Amino acid sequence: MTEFSLLSPIQGQKGVQGIIVANSEGIPIKSTLDNSSTVQYAGLIHQLVMKARSTIRDIDPQNDLTFMRVRSKKNEIMIAPDKDFFLIVIQNPSD
Amino acid sequence: MEIVHVYSKLRSEFGRQCLFSDRPAELLLDLPPDPSLTLSFIQKNHRDQAVQACWETSEHQLNTERFETGSCGINHMEGGWPKDINPAEMEQTIRFRKKVEKDESYINSVLQLGSVMEHCIRQNNAVDIYQECFEDEEEVEEIQEPPSAKTVNVFRDPNEIKRTVTSLSWQPDGGRKLAVAYSSLEFQKSSKDMSLDSYIWDIENPNRPEMMLKPASPLVCLDYNPKDSHTLVGGSYNGQIVFWDIRKGNQPVEFSSLEHSHRDPVYKIIWLQSKTGTDAFSASTDGQVLWWDVRKLAEPTERLVLDPSREGNLDQALGAISLEFEPTMPTKFMVGTEQGLVISCNRKAKTPAEKIVCTYDSHHGPIYALQRNPFFPKNFLTVGDWTARIWSEDIKESSIMWTKYQMSYLTDACWSPVRPSVFFTVKMDGVLDVWDILFKQSDPTLSLKVCDKSLYSLSVQDNGCLVACGSQLGEATLLEICSGLSTLQKNEKSLLAAMFERESKREKILEARQREVRLKERSRSEQSREEEVGREEGEEDPKHLIARAESDFYSLVEAEVKRREKKDEVMKEKDICEEKDVKDEEQRGTSE
């Protein structure tokens, strides 16, 4: 499957717990997690990315959001936004 | 004088348009200055006066009305699908997804995002970018900032009729919850509409109590079980002991029977250390200290009557207002009474008479708080009347250290659980004082006005940082003390131990001296009494004493009157002499 080959270098990394690709409306296109978590992640993170992007843009209109890391007690959520899609990776840094 | 110009206009011309015409200026009045008026004025001194053309402003502070917030979570449901696709239908969604996956732009963007992401993931795996690098470094010497405390939250009694906060208890293990007992201790002030509830508050949410406790009669004191943070025991206004388990709801699980409970409000109840963890004991102004097993509250397991003559006589008993129990000394406990006496008792004594070990005559009024220093259990703090006193167990005559008489009555006090030299007191004028006896003994280190009405109770959380105090209007205020007063300083324990030692030694020396003086007096009075017996027979009865007192008094008065008369005469003579001198001088003057 082409999608998995696209994402396999990421999936092969140490500590990666899940990968989600969602479109600009928050609909999860591809995911390695179960449906309910995917929907939750995609929806909530979509809102977060929109908010962060508008914040950066409000401060400086020439600027734009390139990457977001949300570090929590248990793991780290990394979000790479794009024009039409965004990629979410949940990693548990083992060290 | 008025400058008036009169002109007349026909009535029919009213309302007609104005027809203006040019006209040269006409002098109506010329008023020249009158120099003769200057005589009635004088010129004032020159004075500098600042003039600024701007509007006056003043500073005001406003506080908006309390805004009630509540927090709730939201759950994201599926959504965002285009209109023609029904999210419930698996086929349609799969088809949509497959379509997107085949899209060029999708593949490109995923590849690009993937490489960025990979870089970050590798970074994460290589180095923990959030690790604490300088954890073990020595703490920099703190800048001596002035002690301060700030109010974190205020928990108000939601009922209309405000009741006093009579007792506070922190939840053990972390203390995220605070149990507050509300009741009205003023005689016959409680009305039918007054609510009987007491509340458990979550310190993060001051808007609404987390849980309500509904006893049959208002609670005067409350205590969380230090072993089990779900159970509480409370003492109520009618003398009953009530036991709650929060998991089972807000009605009490059990309460003691009226016949065997106290006859007066229960002023203090404390959990005991026992194998079963279900023992508590309570004290009340009816003069009894009762022990209870919360599994069977129908009857107390043990009873002690606070009779200082050790006879167990309830009529002579002293009312108890505070209790003290330290888990490290499970057999001893102390009771503070309404009469100002602290009674130290031993639980394990064989007979009731031996239970009362000794008494300390401490204050002029009820002892509202009594607590041993958690680091030096031999020393304890008592608060009553207008002072706070620190005692050493061995010295029974007087306290080893005390504060000066304050402006208002002290109502509660407690030691800080982290710093042995810090204790907190609350007063009837609404002030919370923080005393640090290593820093200053004569005055509190920090004095905060918490409330306009009096503060009634106080409790410090186990971390020593948060202090809750309760007021007469039903407000429980939560304050955070600055870190300087809530972190252990170096050498604090040894310095404080030295201080207590020194003060106890001083008291011991004073006591010894007193004893000597008394002994001497006694021996002297015995001698003189022997002589007197030789002179007179029998004791003097009151009449003789009165007669003697009267005669002494009159003789004193007469002596004083005579003295004054003599003084007057001397003064008069002096005057005469002076007059004569003056006259002589005059004569001499005139003659020369």
XYZ file of C-alpha atoms in Angstrom:
687
model
C 0.000 0.000 0.000
C 1.449 3.273 -1.056
C 0.438 5.131 2.046
C 2.232 2.868 4.370
C 5.380 3.050 2.348
C 5.128 6.784 2.623
C 4.869 6.592 6.350
C 7.100 3.607 7.007
C 10.278 5.589 7.728
C 8.348 7.297 10.519
C 6.684 4.194 11.801
C 9.988 2.420 12.001
C 11.391 4.947 14.480
C 11.775 4.141 18.146
C 8.945 5.147 20.458
C 6.358 6.040 17.822
C 2.965 5.116 19.177
C 0.677 6.275 16.397
C 0.463 8.218 13.163
C -2.562 10.070 11.788
C -2.909 11.951 8.537
C -5.896 14.301 8.466
C -7.179 16.782 5.923
C -7.912 20.416 6.372
C -11.405 19.713 7.683
C -10.198 17.416 10.401
C -11.228 14.178 8.705
C -8.683 11.464 9.375
C -7.469 10.001 6.115
C -4.993 7.481 7.356
C -4.250 6.252 10.813
C -2.505 3.507 12.714
C -4.698 3.891 15.804
C -8.227 2.665 16.454
C -11.180 4.601 15.088
C -12.389 6.368 18.206
C -8.952 7.659 19.230
C -8.258 8.685 15.646
C -11.434 10.697 15.437
C -10.719 12.336 18.774
C -7.140 13.202 17.961
C -7.940 14.457 14.485
C -10.807 16.659 15.620
C -9.128 18.164 18.667
C -5.741 18.678 17.084
C -7.316 20.239 14.039
C -8.808 22.938 16.266
C -5.497 23.395 18.047
C -3.597 23.799 14.783
C -6.111 26.318 13.499
C -5.779 28.335 16.678
C -1.988 28.216 16.668
C -1.795 29.148 13.035
C -4.114 32.102 13.438
C -2.070 33.221 16.452
C 1.192 33.235 14.520
C -0.490 34.954 11.602
C -2.051 37.594 13.831
C 1.286 38.509 15.336
C 3.050 38.667 12.012
C 1.098 38.169 8.794
C 4.235 37.137 6.886
C 4.860 34.309 9.323
C 3.295 30.907 9.279
C 3.187 27.806 11.460
C 5.676 25.149 10.425
C 5.698 22.644 13.268
C 4.116 22.056 16.668
C 5.194 19.884 19.548
C 2.890 19.272 22.484
C 4.798 17.655 25.295
C 2.742 15.991 27.999
C 3.594 13.905 30.973
C 3.122 10.662 29.187
C 4.181 11.333 25.618
C 4.800 13.901 22.943
C 2.434 14.824 20.130
C 4.132 16.254 17.070
C 2.092 18.013 14.438
C 3.338 19.010 11.023
C 0.760 21.207 9.273
C 0.494 21.813 5.591
C -1.848 23.665 3.290
C -4.336 20.847 2.863
C -3.311 18.183 5.329
C -1.590 17.696 8.589
C 0.446 14.856 9.960
C 0.185 13.879 13.625
C 2.679 11.596 15.308
C 2.449 10.452 18.914
C 5.784 9.453 20.330
C 6.867 8.254 23.689
C 10.424 9.436 24.124
C 11.943 6.511 25.897
C 14.831 8.330 27.513
C -24.513 97.976 38.232
C -26.288 96.425 35.367
C -25.790 97.345 31.782
C -29.178 97.100 30.218
C -30.323 97.984 26.740
C -34.051 98.175 26.142
C -35.635 97.863 22.773
C -39.249 97.563 21.812
C -40.851 95.497 19.099
C -44.374 95.441 17.768
C -46.303 92.295 18.546
C -47.178 91.871 14.906
C -43.518 91.780 14.026
C -42.803 88.687 16.134
C -41.849 85.728 14.069
C -40.806 87.843 11.138
C -37.479 87.082 9.582
C -34.551 89.043 10.867
C -33.364 91.781 8.602
C -29.829 92.627 9.607
C -28.133 95.851 8.623
C -24.678 97.207 9.196
C -24.207 99.877 11.725
C -21.157 101.523 13.214
C -20.202 100.755 16.776
C -22.147 102.642 19.383
C -20.749 103.244 22.812
C -23.297 102.098 25.307
C -21.400 102.595 28.511
C -17.922 103.688 29.501
C -16.959 102.928 33.059
C -13.529 104.340 33.937
C -11.592 102.951 36.908
C -12.129 104.835 40.121
C -8.801 105.408 41.903
C -10.525 106.252 45.175
C -11.557 102.635 45.535
C -7.943 101.549 45.906
C -7.961 102.854 49.445
C -10.273 100.063 50.513
C -7.925 97.402 49.153
C -4.444 96.370 50.185
C -1.986 94.573 48.018
C -1.405 90.911 48.849
C 1.997 89.329 49.020
C 3.152 87.795 45.815
C 2.612 84.130 45.778
C 3.549 81.473 43.272
C 0.567 79.630 42.016
C 0.749 76.871 39.492
C -1.866 76.874 36.888
C -2.579 74.058 34.571
C -5.393 73.692 32.205
C -6.367 70.093 32.499
C -9.253 68.264 33.974
C -9.162 66.851 37.469
C -8.748 63.145 37.834
C -8.784 60.849 40.795
C -7.807 57.258 41.141
C -10.387 54.628 41.982
C -10.160 50.920 42.264
C -12.905 48.654 41.141
C -13.628 45.081 41.665
C -16.020 43.457 39.304
C -18.707 41.187 40.570
C -17.634 37.670 41.114
C -17.920 35.719 37.935
C -18.870 32.128 38.505
C -17.025 29.761 36.281
C -17.413 26.100 35.928
C -15.218 23.740 33.999
C -16.488 21.005 31.792
C -14.931 18.930 29.097
C -16.072 18.506 25.518
C -15.975 15.393 23.541
C -15.271 15.593 19.873
C -17.676 13.641 17.770
C -17.062 12.745 14.263
C -17.661 15.502 11.817
C -16.312 17.510 8.979
C -17.352 15.110 6.305
C -18.578 16.639 3.065
C -22.309 16.847 2.691
C -22.768 14.000 0.295
C -21.056 11.478 2.489
C -22.824 9.895 5.388
C -20.245 9.290 8.110
C -22.127 6.278 9.379
C -21.811 4.450 6.124
C -18.536 2.597 6.070
C -18.474 2.207 2.316
C -18.849 5.845 1.557
C -16.168 6.899 4.012
C -13.745 4.308 2.735
C -14.387 5.369 -0.793
C -13.758 8.979 0.123
C -10.576 8.114 1.876
C -9.288 6.074 -1.023
C -10.027 8.909 -3.361
C -8.034 11.351 -1.272
C -5.146 8.953 -1.002
C -4.861 8.730 -4.744
C -4.623 12.477 -5.026
C -1.256 13.889 -6.212
C -1.095 16.692 -3.722
C -1.781 14.296 -0.899
C 1.202 12.165 -1.715
C 3.466 15.120 -2.124
C 2.483 16.798 1.060
C 2.711 13.603 3.055
C 6.197 12.993 1.793
C 7.266 16.464 2.693
C 5.663 16.421 6.117
C 7.090 13.010 6.665
C 10.636 14.175 6.279
C 10.177 17.074 8.672
C 8.565 14.796 11.167
C 11.251 12.221 10.859
C 13.853 14.789 11.723
C 12.040 15.706 14.916
C 11.435 12.136 15.915
C 15.080 11.335 15.494
C 15.906 14.378 17.542
C 13.667 13.139 20.295
C 15.222 9.764 20.273
C 18.738 11.099 20.268
C 18.494 13.591 23.074
C 15.852 14.324 25.628
C 15.498 17.973 24.871
C 13.430 18.639 27.945
C 15.647 17.086 30.564
C 16.599 18.973 33.735
C 20.236 19.835 33.279
C 21.002 21.690 36.472
C 18.987 19.728 38.959
C 21.636 18.943 41.501
C 23.178 22.319 41.690
C 23.275 23.972 45.099
C 20.442 26.407 45.611
C 21.553 29.963 45.344
C 21.438 31.909 48.594
C 17.935 33.292 48.732
C 17.656 36.997 48.646
C 16.078 37.939 51.939
C 12.760 39.079 50.644
C 10.265 40.409 53.141
C 7.791 37.803 54.323
C 4.514 37.891 52.529
C 1.415 35.893 52.012
C -1.279 36.155 49.438
C -4.867 35.095 49.368
C -5.395 32.296 46.949
C -9.102 31.693 47.323
C -12.060 32.542 49.460
C -14.740 29.977 50.104
C -17.987 31.605 51.072
C -20.883 30.020 52.826
C -23.527 29.716 50.111
C -26.400 30.021 52.565
C -28.250 33.242 53.237
C -27.758 33.205 56.960
C -24.055 33.226 57.593
C -22.632 30.941 60.201
C -19.225 30.974 61.792
C -16.538 28.685 60.506
C -15.735 26.834 63.673
C -13.351 24.220 62.437
C -11.252 23.327 59.384
C -9.609 20.081 58.489
C -7.347 19.340 55.549
C -7.602 16.108 53.705
C -4.558 13.965 54.489
C -2.218 12.827 51.686
C -1.893 15.894 49.614
C -4.727 17.970 50.894
C -6.669 18.920 47.825
C -9.823 19.133 49.857
C -10.737 21.107 52.886
C -13.533 20.113 55.224
C -15.169 23.078 56.927
C -17.564 22.911 59.828
C -20.117 25.675 60.153
C -22.178 26.439 63.185
C -23.310 29.410 65.169
C -21.713 29.382 68.590
C -23.462 32.447 69.886
C -25.969 31.632 72.510
C -29.456 31.190 71.066
C -28.523 32.933 67.862
C -29.341 30.016 65.609
C -32.650 30.404 63.884
C -34.870 27.817 62.254
C -33.770 28.886 58.814
C -30.124 28.407 59.501
C -28.771 25.589 57.455
C -27.231 22.666 59.318
C -24.831 21.654 56.570
C -21.106 21.633 56.574
C -19.121 21.431 53.399
C -16.094 19.865 51.841
C -14.469 22.234 49.386
C -12.077 21.437 46.591
C -9.456 24.158 46.830
C -9.497 24.732 43.100
C -13.182 25.513 42.942
C -14.377 28.249 45.261
C -17.737 28.603 43.632
C -19.419 25.523 44.836
C -18.609 23.111 47.612
C -17.530 19.734 46.398
C -19.667 17.907 48.878
C -22.232 18.723 51.524
C -22.385 16.955 54.854
C -25.817 16.885 56.399
C -25.787 16.227 60.106
C -28.753 16.435 62.436
C -27.310 19.387 64.291
C -24.675 21.911 63.166
C -21.110 20.671 63.409
C -18.727 22.437 65.718
C -15.657 20.409 64.873
C -14.564 18.082 62.147
C -11.584 15.847 61.494
C -10.440 13.782 58.553
C -9.136 10.337 59.348
C -5.376 10.557 58.787
C -5.310 6.952 57.640
C -8.320 6.948 55.370
C -9.049 10.103 53.455
C -12.636 9.131 52.796
C -13.837 9.073 56.358
C -14.491 11.960 58.662
C -15.714 12.300 62.162
C -17.447 15.376 63.494
C -18.757 16.677 66.772
C -22.002 18.573 66.738
C -23.683 21.313 68.656
C -26.006 19.005 70.509
C -23.148 16.835 71.753
C -23.431 13.967 69.310
C -20.553 12.451 67.427
C -21.177 11.814 63.761
C -19.251 9.629 61.373
C -19.217 10.004 57.580
C -17.865 8.013 54.724
C -17.777 10.231 51.668
C -18.109 7.350 49.318
C -21.451 6.523 50.850
C -23.001 9.933 50.353
C -23.611 12.992 52.407
C -25.744 11.522 55.150
C -23.856 10.398 58.175
C -23.104 6.711 58.242
C -23.532 6.603 61.958
C -24.061 8.888 64.886
C -23.803 8.405 68.587
C -26.878 8.043 70.724
C -28.064 11.157 72.504
C -28.037 9.602 75.960
C -24.393 8.657 75.907
C -23.034 11.666 74.113
C -21.854 14.904 75.538
C -24.302 17.259 77.156
C -22.753 20.344 75.608
C -21.401 21.139 72.159
C -18.428 19.010 71.272
C -15.589 21.433 70.848
C -12.881 19.165 69.590
C -12.605 15.714 68.183
C -9.401 13.989 67.094
C -8.689 10.622 65.543
C -6.412 8.373 67.491
C -3.659 6.091 66.413
C -4.814 2.579 66.793
C -4.453 -0.742 65.059
C -7.965 -0.617 63.698
C -7.753 3.054 62.785
C -11.284 3.605 63.999
C -10.752 5.291 67.334
C -11.401 8.903 68.093
C -11.810 10.987 71.200
C -13.796 14.113 71.842
C -13.980 16.879 74.404
C -16.767 19.151 75.420
C -17.587 21.862 77.922
C -19.672 19.440 79.955
C -16.389 18.354 81.514
C -15.975 14.988 79.885
C -13.512 13.493 77.458
C -15.028 10.509 75.702
C -13.372 7.832 73.603
C -15.289 6.331 70.708
C -14.952 3.497 68.303
C -16.570 4.665 65.102
C -17.844 1.255 64.238
C -20.057 1.342 67.245
C -21.027 4.877 68.070
C -23.906 3.941 70.331
C -21.733 4.169 73.392
C -18.350 5.619 74.172
C -15.643 3.101 74.922
C -14.148 5.147 77.701
C -14.918 8.216 79.718
C -12.857 10.680 81.675
C -14.234 13.428 83.860
C -11.996 16.465 84.053
C -12.137 16.960 87.732
C -8.930 18.511 89.026
C -9.554 17.067 92.463
C -9.428 13.670 90.801
C -12.684 12.478 92.201
C -14.559 12.036 88.955
C -17.192 14.469 90.117
C -19.037 15.971 87.156
C -20.205 18.967 89.116
C -16.683 20.048 89.811
C -15.471 19.240 86.351
C -13.884 21.826 84.158
C -15.270 22.355 80.694
C -12.903 21.347 77.916
C -12.464 23.508 74.872
C -9.439 22.055 73.142
C -7.707 18.744 72.878
C -4.264 17.780 71.893
C -2.933 14.514 70.671
C 0.381 13.740 69.065
C 0.623 10.433 67.195
C 4.226 10.003 68.367
C 3.112 9.937 72.006
C -0.047 7.859 71.899
C -0.512 7.429 75.611
C -0.443 11.046 76.602
C -2.832 13.768 75.694
C -3.692 17.222 76.904
C -6.928 19.073 77.402
C -7.395 22.824 77.456
C -10.229 24.018 79.629
C -12.604 26.925 79.765
C -11.185 27.973 83.091
C -7.705 28.492 81.716
C -6.124 25.306 82.939
C -4.247 22.827 80.792
C -4.609 19.289 82.038
C -2.103 16.708 80.978
C -3.431 13.183 81.064
C -2.221 9.694 80.657
C -4.501 7.354 78.858
C -2.967 4.194 80.114
C -3.406 4.874 83.787
C -5.001 2.160 85.863
C -7.452 4.216 87.839
C -9.355 7.275 86.717
C -7.707 9.278 89.438
C -4.300 8.611 87.972
C -5.427 9.580 84.551
C -4.927 13.240 85.281
C -1.201 13.654 85.598
C -0.736 17.360 86.152
C -2.194 20.745 85.441
C -0.735 23.960 84.141
C -2.376 27.177 85.129
C -2.037 29.098 81.955
C -4.502 31.718 80.872
C -7.103 34.063 82.247
C -9.722 32.685 79.951
C -10.635 29.628 77.901
C -7.754 27.982 76.105
C -8.820 28.019 72.519
C -5.901 26.171 71.047
C -3.389 23.701 72.303
C -0.759 22.001 70.220
C 2.593 20.355 70.704
C 5.447 21.461 68.515
C 5.743 18.732 65.860
C 9.534 18.827 66.090
C 9.890 19.270 69.848
C 7.019 17.405 71.445
C 8.070 18.447 74.919
C 7.052 21.992 74.169
C 3.526 23.024 73.451
C 1.723 26.158 72.441
C -1.425 27.444 74.119
C -3.579 30.335 73.120
C -6.183 32.046 75.210
C -7.060 35.496 76.497
C -4.781 37.952 74.732
C -1.549 36.040 74.607
C 0.026 32.991 73.092
C 2.308 31.025 75.364
C 4.873 28.320 74.820
C 5.336 25.810 77.606
C 7.768 23.118 78.462
C 6.250 19.980 79.895
C 8.559 19.871 82.866
C 7.865 23.359 84.110
C 4.431 23.653 85.584
C 4.432 27.078 87.125
C 4.651 29.240 84.091
C 5.245 29.267 80.412
C 8.778 29.536 79.124
C 7.960 32.049 76.407
C 4.990 34.239 75.775
C 3.847 37.052 73.530
C 2.906 40.396 74.903
C -0.749 41.176 75.425
C -2.282 41.762 72.024
C -4.948 44.257 71.113
C -7.619 41.658 70.638
C -8.495 38.187 71.759
C -6.672 35.286 70.192
C -8.978 32.592 68.975
C -6.840 29.880 67.419
C -3.241 28.929 66.737
C -1.156 26.169 65.265
C 2.467 25.318 64.596
C 3.803 25.131 61.098
C 4.376 21.488 60.158
C 7.576 22.262 58.276
C 9.331 24.919 60.310
C 9.713 24.313 64.015
C 9.985 27.969 64.924
C 6.951 29.250 63.040
C 3.417 29.346 64.347
C 0.250 31.052 63.224
C -2.405 32.782 65.308
C -5.734 34.336 64.459
C -7.429 37.109 66.352
C -10.842 38.565 66.867
C -10.069 41.655 64.823
C -9.665 39.509 61.710
C -5.884 39.471 61.665
C -3.715 36.442 60.947
C -0.299 36.637 62.573
C 2.682 34.564 61.588
C 5.264 34.347 64.359
C 8.829 33.224 63.795
C 10.410 33.005 67.192
C 13.930 32.637 65.851
C 13.560 35.881 63.992
C 11.625 38.098 66.371
C 10.031 37.266 69.699
C 8.281 40.476 70.508
C 6.118 40.871 67.445
C 4.702 38.708 64.735
C 6.922 38.426 61.689
C 3.935 38.906 59.424
C 0.558 40.314 60.225
C -2.242 40.165 57.697
C -5.731 41.530 57.917
C -7.780 38.798 56.403
C -11.289 39.865 57.262
C -13.213 42.670 58.887
C -14.965 40.388 61.319
C -13.260 38.048 63.701
C -11.433 34.958 62.634
C -12.369 31.846 64.518
C -10.357 28.953 63.261
C -7.146 28.091 61.518
C -5.570 25.089 59.895
C -2.275 24.630 58.088
C -1.868 22.136 55.305
C 0.812 19.494 55.688
C 3.157 21.157 53.242
C 3.283 24.234 55.445
C 2.535 26.527 52.549
C -1.233 26.846 52.506
C -3.135 28.196 55.469
C -6.898 28.211 55.754
C -8.635 30.452 58.233
C -12.324 30.734 58.927
C -14.251 33.819 59.918
C -17.441 34.689 61.675
C -19.220 35.390 58.397
C -18.737 31.895 57.083
C -15.795 32.712 54.849
C -12.867 30.383 54.723
C -9.870 32.151 53.249
C -7.003 30.222 51.771
C -3.640 31.946 51.929
C -0.302 30.970 50.525
C 2.679 31.803 52.691
C 5.916 32.865 51.035
C 8.577 30.253 50.708
C 10.812 31.918 53.279
C 8.337 31.038 56.001
C 7.582 27.576 54.770
C 10.962 26.050 54.029
C 13.227 24.707 56.696
C 16.232 26.914 57.234
C 19.636 25.509 58.049
C 20.365 24.995 61.735
C 16.823 25.868 62.581
C 16.215 22.837 64.708
C 19.387 23.196 66.712
C 18.859 26.931 67.228
C 15.330 26.404 68.386
C 16.345 23.565 70.673
C 18.939 25.859 72.205
C 16.326 28.583 72.660
C 13.868 26.279 74.378
C 16.640 24.933 76.592
C 17.667 28.408 77.619
C 14.158 29.532 78.405
C 13.344 26.385 80.334
C 16.516 26.783 82.364
C 15.598 30.351 83.142
C 12.176 29.300 84.331
C 13.665 26.541 86.416
C 16.021 28.947 88.085
C 13.169 31.375 88.744
C 11.094 28.566 90.145
C 13.899 27.494 92.448
C 14.338 31.060 93.645
C 10.615 31.400 94.279
C 10.672 28.277 96.323
C 13.548 29.585 98.392
C 11.817 32.880 99.004
C 8.651 31.110 99.996
C 10.491 28.879 102.365
C 12.131 31.853 104.003
C 8.819 33.657 104.307
C 7.217 30.667 105.825
C 9.940 30.201 108.388
C 9.853 33.895 109.191
C 6.099 33.998 109.537
C 6.235 30.957 111.744
C 8.681 32.713 114.022
C 6.637 35.907 114.169
C 3.477 33.963 114.750
C 5.077 32.282 117.704
C 5.929 35.665 119.145
C 2.443 36.963 118.535
C 0.907 34.001 120.191
C 3.032 34.882 123.172
C 1.612 38.403 123.133
C -2.028 37.938 122.329
C -4.316 35.073 122.848
C -6.450 33.696 120.118
C -6.909 34.931 116.604
C -8.074 38.334 115.824
C -11.608 38.294 114.713
C -12.821 40.542 111.922
C -14.132 43.332 114.174
C -10.770 43.882 115.720
C -9.151 43.819 112.352
C -11.567 46.428 111.067
C -11.054 48.632 114.107
C -7.335 48.348 113.728
C -7.563 49.224 110.056
C -9.696 52.249 110.787
C -7.379 53.583 113.458
C -4.400 53.090 111.179
C -6.194 54.956 108.425
C -7.177 57.910 110.580
C -3.743 58.239 112.079
C -2.270 58.298 108.581
C -4.730 60.977 107.477
C -4.000 63.113 110.507
C -0.275 62.814 109.976
C -0.692 63.916 106.374
C -2.897 66.887 107.329
C -0.373 68.025 109.913
C 2.401 67.733 107.381
C 0.513 69.845 104.915
C -0.248 72.504 107.467
C 3.382 72.715 108.394
C 4.318 73.083 104.759
C 1.821 75.899 104.307
C 3.223 77.727 107.290
C 6.716 77.385 105.972
C 5.557 78.733 102.605
C 3.800 81.667 104.228
C 6.889 82.516 106.232
C 8.951 82.389 103.114
C 6.526 84.739 101.388
C 6.653 87.168 104.241
C 10.423 87.032 104.194
C 10.432 87.635 100.476
C 8.063 90.563 100.754
C 10.224 92.032 103.418
C 13.268 91.632 101.232
C 11.506 93.324 98.322
C 10.359 96.185 100.531
C 13.857 96.592 101.909
C 15.265 96.789 98.441
C 12.701 99.347 97.397
C 13.459 101.449 100.395
C 17.123 101.163 99.691
C 16.468 102.064 96.131
C 14.459 105.118 96.926
C 16.884 106.215 99.539
C 19.772 106.019 97.102
